[in-house]
Every structure is written in C-alpha cells, then in structure tokens.
C-alpha cells in the first residue's frame, strides 16, 4: 500500500486556518478585552495613615519626647503629592486626609472605589505608614500587598454606575488576580526606587498581609512602612525634612514607573 509522506493539502489549509484564527483571537483579546487593571492610570489615592485621635505608633527619645506616626506620614504624603503633581500635571491626586483629621478605614477605602474615574482609566492606592517595634534595633522599609489568594468583591451595588464599565470585561477571579499582580508590581517599583534613592536603608522586602485598606479599596494598592519610629537612628532620619523629601521622591518615582509601565 502506498502511504504518502505528505499530509493531504486539505489538512494543511485547515491547520493554517486554525492558527490564523487563534492568532486573530489573541489580537482581538489584546485590543478589546482590557478592563480596570489594564487601563492607564488617571488617579492616585494617597493615604496618610492614622490622624486626629489616632496617633499611630508613638515613641519618645531624649531629643524629642513625643514622636507620632500620624505627623511623619502626613508630611511624607503631602510631599508625594507635591512631587507627583510637578512630574505629572495631568494626574489626579486625591489624599484621604490633608490635615490632622481621622477618616475611618472604611471612608479611606470608599474614597478609592467611589470616586468616578475618567473613561477607560484606572487608579492606584498608596497607603503610607511608619513602623514600631518592641525591639529598638528593628529598622528598615517594608511594603505590603494584599494576600494573593484572598478573593474580594471588586464590583457591587456600591460601585458608581459611571465606573461599572471599567469592570465588565473580566470575571471576579481574573479581576482579583490582576489586582494582586498589579499591586505586587506597584510595591516592587516603590521598594526598588527607595533602595536606589536611599542605598543605606534596610530593605525588609515585600510582604502580603490581610490589611483592611488593601482589601477594601478595590484597586491596585500598596502599603509602605517608611521606617521604624522606635529605632533611634531611623527616627532621627524621619524627623529630618531632607530625608522625608528623599523618601517622598522615591515613593513618587515608584508610582511614576508603575504609571508609565501601564501606558504601554
Ligand atoms: Zn500605621
């Protein structure tokens, strides 16, 4: 029996057609299946931790008897806005507090997911805190993302109608995966920028934790711990205006890198 070494021409055409259709569907997905966590970033929420009656971490040293986390992180947050607005004048920047007030964690989170965003655009949420430890030697910067496997309802009846369109192309699982991966990337960009701008800083790495604002703000989010106010050397730096400028610039550069990466 004669067996041809070549497949029938009809099979070749079918294979080519299938490959073409698969490629076409990839192009289509790339062009049209983007949603909230793929869109360019129009808005950045900056969340200075604590405030008002909530001082956050508190420390006391001979050179300063009352050091409060809420004051240090508010100043850094305002500096981040100042730097970002100069570098990216088109960016909308919204602070959860501009003074010594105390918005609840729910209010901070709601601000992020209830603000109406520009059409086909996304946002970032950057919470800024300072650390404290019973061990006076603990020092360094660390950055937090939400837990990778925690599934959060990102769209519900609280989502403004004008924002619903941003989410329609992805299901809940995909949205949660994208929220985690974009948050990890934002955290990494900020930590890398801090390491580059302030090489002597102790790098405590990126961690995942079950933190309220990261779970509830429903956008790409990170929480930056800028240093330990319980450590004498580090708190001296954090009380120095020039050092706070450096930290704020480093955080801003990480945010800008994230925004520029999303444009591509
Ligand atoms: Zn805090």
Coordinates of C-alpha atoms and ligand atoms in Angstrom, one line a residue:
X1 CA 0.0 0.0 0.0
X2 CA 1.3 3.4 -0.9
X3 CA 1.5 5.8 2.0
X4 CA 2.1 9.4 1.2
X5 CA 4.8 11.2 3.2
X6 CA 2.9 14.4 2.9
X7 CA -0.4 15.2 4.7
X8 CA -3.3 15.9 2.4
X9 CA -3.4 19.6 1.2
X10 CA -6.8 20.0 2.8
X11 CA -5.3 19.3 6.3
X12 CA -2.6 21.9 5.8
X13 CA -5.1 24.5 4.9
X14 CA -7.2 23.6 7.9
X15 CA -4.2 23.8 10.2
X16 CA -3.2 27.2 8.8
X17 CA -6.8 28.4 9.2
X18 CA -6.9 27.3 12.8
X19 CA -3.5 29.0 13.6
X20 CA -4.8 32.2 11.9
X21 CA -8.0 32.2 13.9
X22 CA -6.1 31.6 17.2
X23 CA -3.7 34.5 16.4
X24 CA -6.7 36.7 15.4
X25 CA -8.4 35.9 18.7
X26 CA -5.2 36.9 20.6
X27 CA -5.1 40.2 18.8
X28 CA -8.8 40.7 19.5
X29 CA -8.3 39.9 23.2
X30 CA -5.4 42.3 23.4
X31 CA -7.3 45.1 21.7
X32 CA -10.7 44.7 23.3
X33 CA -10.5 42.5 26.4
X34 CA -8.8 45.0 28.7
X35 CA -10.5 46.3 31.8
X36 CA -9.9 48.1 35.0
X37 CA -6.4 46.7 36.0
X38 CA -5.1 47.1 32.4
X39 CA -6.3 50.6 31.8
X40 CA -3.9 53.6 32.0
X41 CA -3.8 55.2 35.5
X42 CA -5.6 58.6 35.7
X43 CA -5.9 58.9 39.5
X44 CA -3.6 58.2 42.5
X45 CA -5.0 58.0 46.1
X46 CA -2.5 58.7 48.8
X47 CA -3.5 57.6 52.2
X48 CA -1.6 59.1 55.1
X49 CA -2.1 56.6 57.9
X50 CA -3.9 57.4 61.2
X51 CA -4.6 61.1 62.1
X52 CA -6.6 63.0 64.7
X53 CA -7.3 61.0 67.8
X54 CA -5.3 58.1 66.3
X55 CA -1.6 58.9 66.6
X56 CA -0.5 55.6 65.2
X57 CA 2.9 54.5 66.6
X58 CA 4.3 56.7 69.2
X59 CA 7.9 57.0 70.5
X60 CA 9.9 59.1 72.9
X61 CA 13.6 59.9 73.0
X62 CA 15.6 62.5 74.9
X63 CA 15.8 64.7 71.8
X64 CA 12.0 64.5 71.3
X65 CA 9.6 63.4 74.0
X66 CA 6.6 62.8 71.7
X67 CA 7.1 61.5 68.2
X68 CA 3.8 60.4 66.4
X69 CA 3.5 58.3 63.3
X70 CA 0.5 60.4 62.1
X71 CA 2.6 63.6 61.7
X72 CA 5.5 61.9 59.9
X73 CA 3.3 60.1 57.4
X74 CA 1.1 63.1 56.7
X75 CA 4.2 65.2 55.8
X76 CA 5.6 62.5 53.5
X77 CA 2.1 62.0 51.9
X78 CA 1.8 65.7 51.1
X79 CA 5.4 65.7 49.7
X80 CA 4.5 62.8 47.5
X81 CA 1.6 64.8 46.1
X82 CA 3.8 67.9 45.6
X83 CA 6.4 65.8 43.7
X84 CA 3.9 63.8 41.6
X85 CA 1.9 66.9 40.6
X86 CA 5.1 68.5 39.3
X87 CA 6.2 65.4 37.4
X88 CA 2.8 64.5 36.0
X89 CA 0.5 67.6 36.0
X90 CA -2.3 65.6 34.2
X91 CA -2.5 63.1 37.1
X92 CA -5.4 63.4 39.6
X93 CA -4.1 63.1 43.1
X94 CA -6.5 62.6 46.0
X95 CA -5.4 62.4 49.6
X96 CA -7.5 60.6 52.2
X97 CA -6.5 63.4 54.6
X98 CA -4.8 66.7 54.1
X99 CA -4.6 67.6 57.8
X100 CA -4.7 66.1 61.3
X101 CA -8.1 64.6 60.8
X102 CA -9.1 60.9 61.2
X103 CA -11.1 59.4 58.3
X104 CA -12.1 55.8 59.2
X105 CA -10.6 52.9 57.3
X106 CA -13.9 52.4 55.6
X107 CA -14.0 56.1 54.5
X108 CA -10.4 55.9 53.1
X109 CA -11.3 52.8 51.1
X110 CA -14.6 54.2 49.9
X111 CA -12.9 57.2 48.6
X112 CA -10.9 55.0 46.3
X113 CA -13.7 52.9 44.9
X114 CA -16.5 55.5 44.9
X115 CA -14.5 58.2 43.1
X116 CA -15.7 58.4 39.5
X117 CA -12.7 57.8 37.2
X118 CA -12.1 59.1 33.7
X119 CA -13.4 56.8 31.0
X120 CA -11.3 53.6 30.5
X121 CA -8.8 54.6 33.2
X122 CA -7.6 53.1 36.4
X123 CA -6.2 54.2 39.8
X124 CA -3.6 53.4 42.4
X125 CA -3.9 53.5 46.2
X126 CA -0.8 54.1 48.2
X127 CA -1.1 54.0 52.0
X128 CA 1.9 55.5 53.9
X129 CA 2.8 54.4 57.5
X130 CA 5.7 54.2 59.9
X131 CA 6.6 51.2 61.9
X132 CA 7.2 50.5 65.5
X133 CA 8.7 47.5 67.4
X134 CA 9.4 46.5 70.9
X135 CA 12.9 45.7 69.7
X136 CA 14.7 49.0 69.5
X137 CA 17.1 47.6 66.9
X138 CA 14.4 46.9 64.3
X139 CA 14.7 49.2 61.3
X140 CA 14.1 49.5 57.6
X141 CA 11.5 49.8 55.0
X142 CA 8.8 47.3 54.1
X143 CA 6.0 47.2 51.6
X144 CA 2.7 45.3 51.8
X145 CA 0.3 43.8 49.3
X146 CA -3.0 42.1 50.0
X147 CA -3.0 38.3 50.3
X148 CA -2.6 36.6 46.9
X149 CA -5.5 34.1 47.4
X150 CA -7.9 36.4 49.1
X151 CA -10.9 36.9 46.8
X152 CA -12.6 40.3 47.1
X153 CA -15.8 41.5 45.6
X154 CA -14.5 44.3 43.4
X155 CA -17.8 45.4 41.9
X156 CA -21.2 45.5 43.6
X157 CA -24.1 47.8 44.2
X158 CA -21.7 50.4 45.8
X159 CA -19.8 50.8 42.6
X160 CA -20.8 54.1 40.9
X161 CA -22.7 53.4 37.7
X162 CA -20.2 55.5 35.8
X163 CA -17.4 53.1 36.9
X164 CA -19.2 49.8 36.1
X165 CA -18.0 49.8 32.5
X166 CA -14.4 49.5 33.8
X167 CA -15.0 46.0 35.1
X168 CA -17.3 44.4 32.5
X169 CA -14.6 42.5 30.6
X170 CA -13.2 40.4 33.4
X171 CA -14.8 38.0 35.9
X172 CA -14.2 38.1 39.6
X173 CA -11.3 35.6 39.6
X174 CA -9.4 37.4 36.8
X175 CA -10.0 40.8 38.5
X176 CA -8.6 39.5 41.8
X177 CA -5.6 38.0 40.0
X178 CA -5.0 41.3 38.2
X179 CA -5.4 43.3 41.4
X180 CA -2.8 41.2 43.2
X181 CA -0.3 41.2 40.3
X182 CA -0.6 44.9 39.7
X183 CA -0.3 45.6 43.5
X184 CA 2.8 43.4 43.6
X185 CA 4.3 45.3 40.7
X186 CA 3.5 48.7 42.3
X187 CA 5.0 47.5 45.6
X188 CA 8.1 46.3 43.8
X189 CA 8.5 49.6 41.9
X190 CA 8.3 51.6 45.1
X191 CA 10.7 49.4 47.1
X192 CA 13.2 49.3 44.2
X193 CA 13.0 53.1 44.0
X194 CA 13.6 53.5 47.7
X195 CA 16.7 51.2 47.5
X196 CA 18.0 53.1 44.6
X197 CA 17.4 56.6 46.1
X198 CA 18.4 55.7 49.6
X199 CA 21.0 52.9 49.3
X200 CA 21.8 52.6 53.1
X201 CA 18.2 51.9 54.0
X202 CA 17.5 48.4 55.4
X203 CA 15.3 46.5 52.9
X204 CA 12.7 44.3 54.7
X205 CA 11.1 43.3 51.5
X206 CA 7.6 42.9 50.1
X207 CA 5.1 41.2 52.4
X208 CA 1.5 40.1 52.0
X209 CA -1.0 40.7 54.8
X210 CA -4.7 40.9 55.5
X211 CA -4.9 44.7 55.9
X212 CA -8.2 46.5 55.7
X213 CA -7.4 49.3 53.3
X214 CA -5.7 46.9 50.9
X215 CA -8.7 44.6 50.9
X216 CA -11.4 47.2 50.6
X217 CA -10.1 49.9 48.4
X218 CA -10.7 47.7 45.3
X219 CA -7.8 48.9 43.2
X220 CA -4.1 48.4 42.7
X221 CA -2.9 49.0 46.2
X222 CA 0.2 49.0 48.4
X223 CA 1.1 50.0 52.0
X224 CA 4.5 51.4 52.6
X225 CA 6.1 51.4 56.0
X226 CA 8.8 54.1 55.7
X227 CA 10.8 53.2 58.7
X228 CA 10.7 52.5 62.5
X229 CA 10.0 55.4 64.8
X230 CA 11.0 53.1 67.7
X231 CA 14.6 53.0 66.3
X232 CA 16.7 56.0 67.4
X233 CA 18.8 56.3 64.3
X234 CA 15.8 55.8 61.9
X235 CA 13.5 58.2 63.7
X236 CA 16.2 60.9 63.6
X237 CA 16.2 60.5 59.8
X238 CA 12.4 60.5 59.7
X239 CA 12.3 63.7 61.7
X240 CA 14.7 65.3 59.1
X241 CA 12.8 67.3 56.4
X242 CA 15.5 66.5 53.8
X243 CA 15.2 62.7 54.5
X244 CA 11.4 62.9 54.3
X245 CA 11.8 64.7 50.9
X246 CA 14.0 61.8 49.7
X247 CA 11.6 59.1 50.9
X248 CA 8.7 61.0 49.2
X249 CA 10.6 61.4 46.0
X250 CA 11.5 57.7 46.0
X251 CA 7.8 56.6 46.6
X252 CA 6.8 59.0 43.8
X253 CA 9.3 57.6 41.4
X254 CA 8.0 54.1 42.0
X255 CA 4.4 55.4 41.4
X256 CA 5.5 57.1 38.2
X257 CA 7.3 53.9 36.9
X258 CA 4.0 52.0 37.5
X259 CA 2.0 54.6 35.6
X260 CA 4.4 54.6 32.7
X261 CA 4.5 50.8 32.5
X262 CA 0.7 50.7 32.3
X263 CA 0.7 53.1 29.3
X264 CA 2.5 50.5 27.1
Ligands
LIG1 ZN1 0.4 52.9 60.9

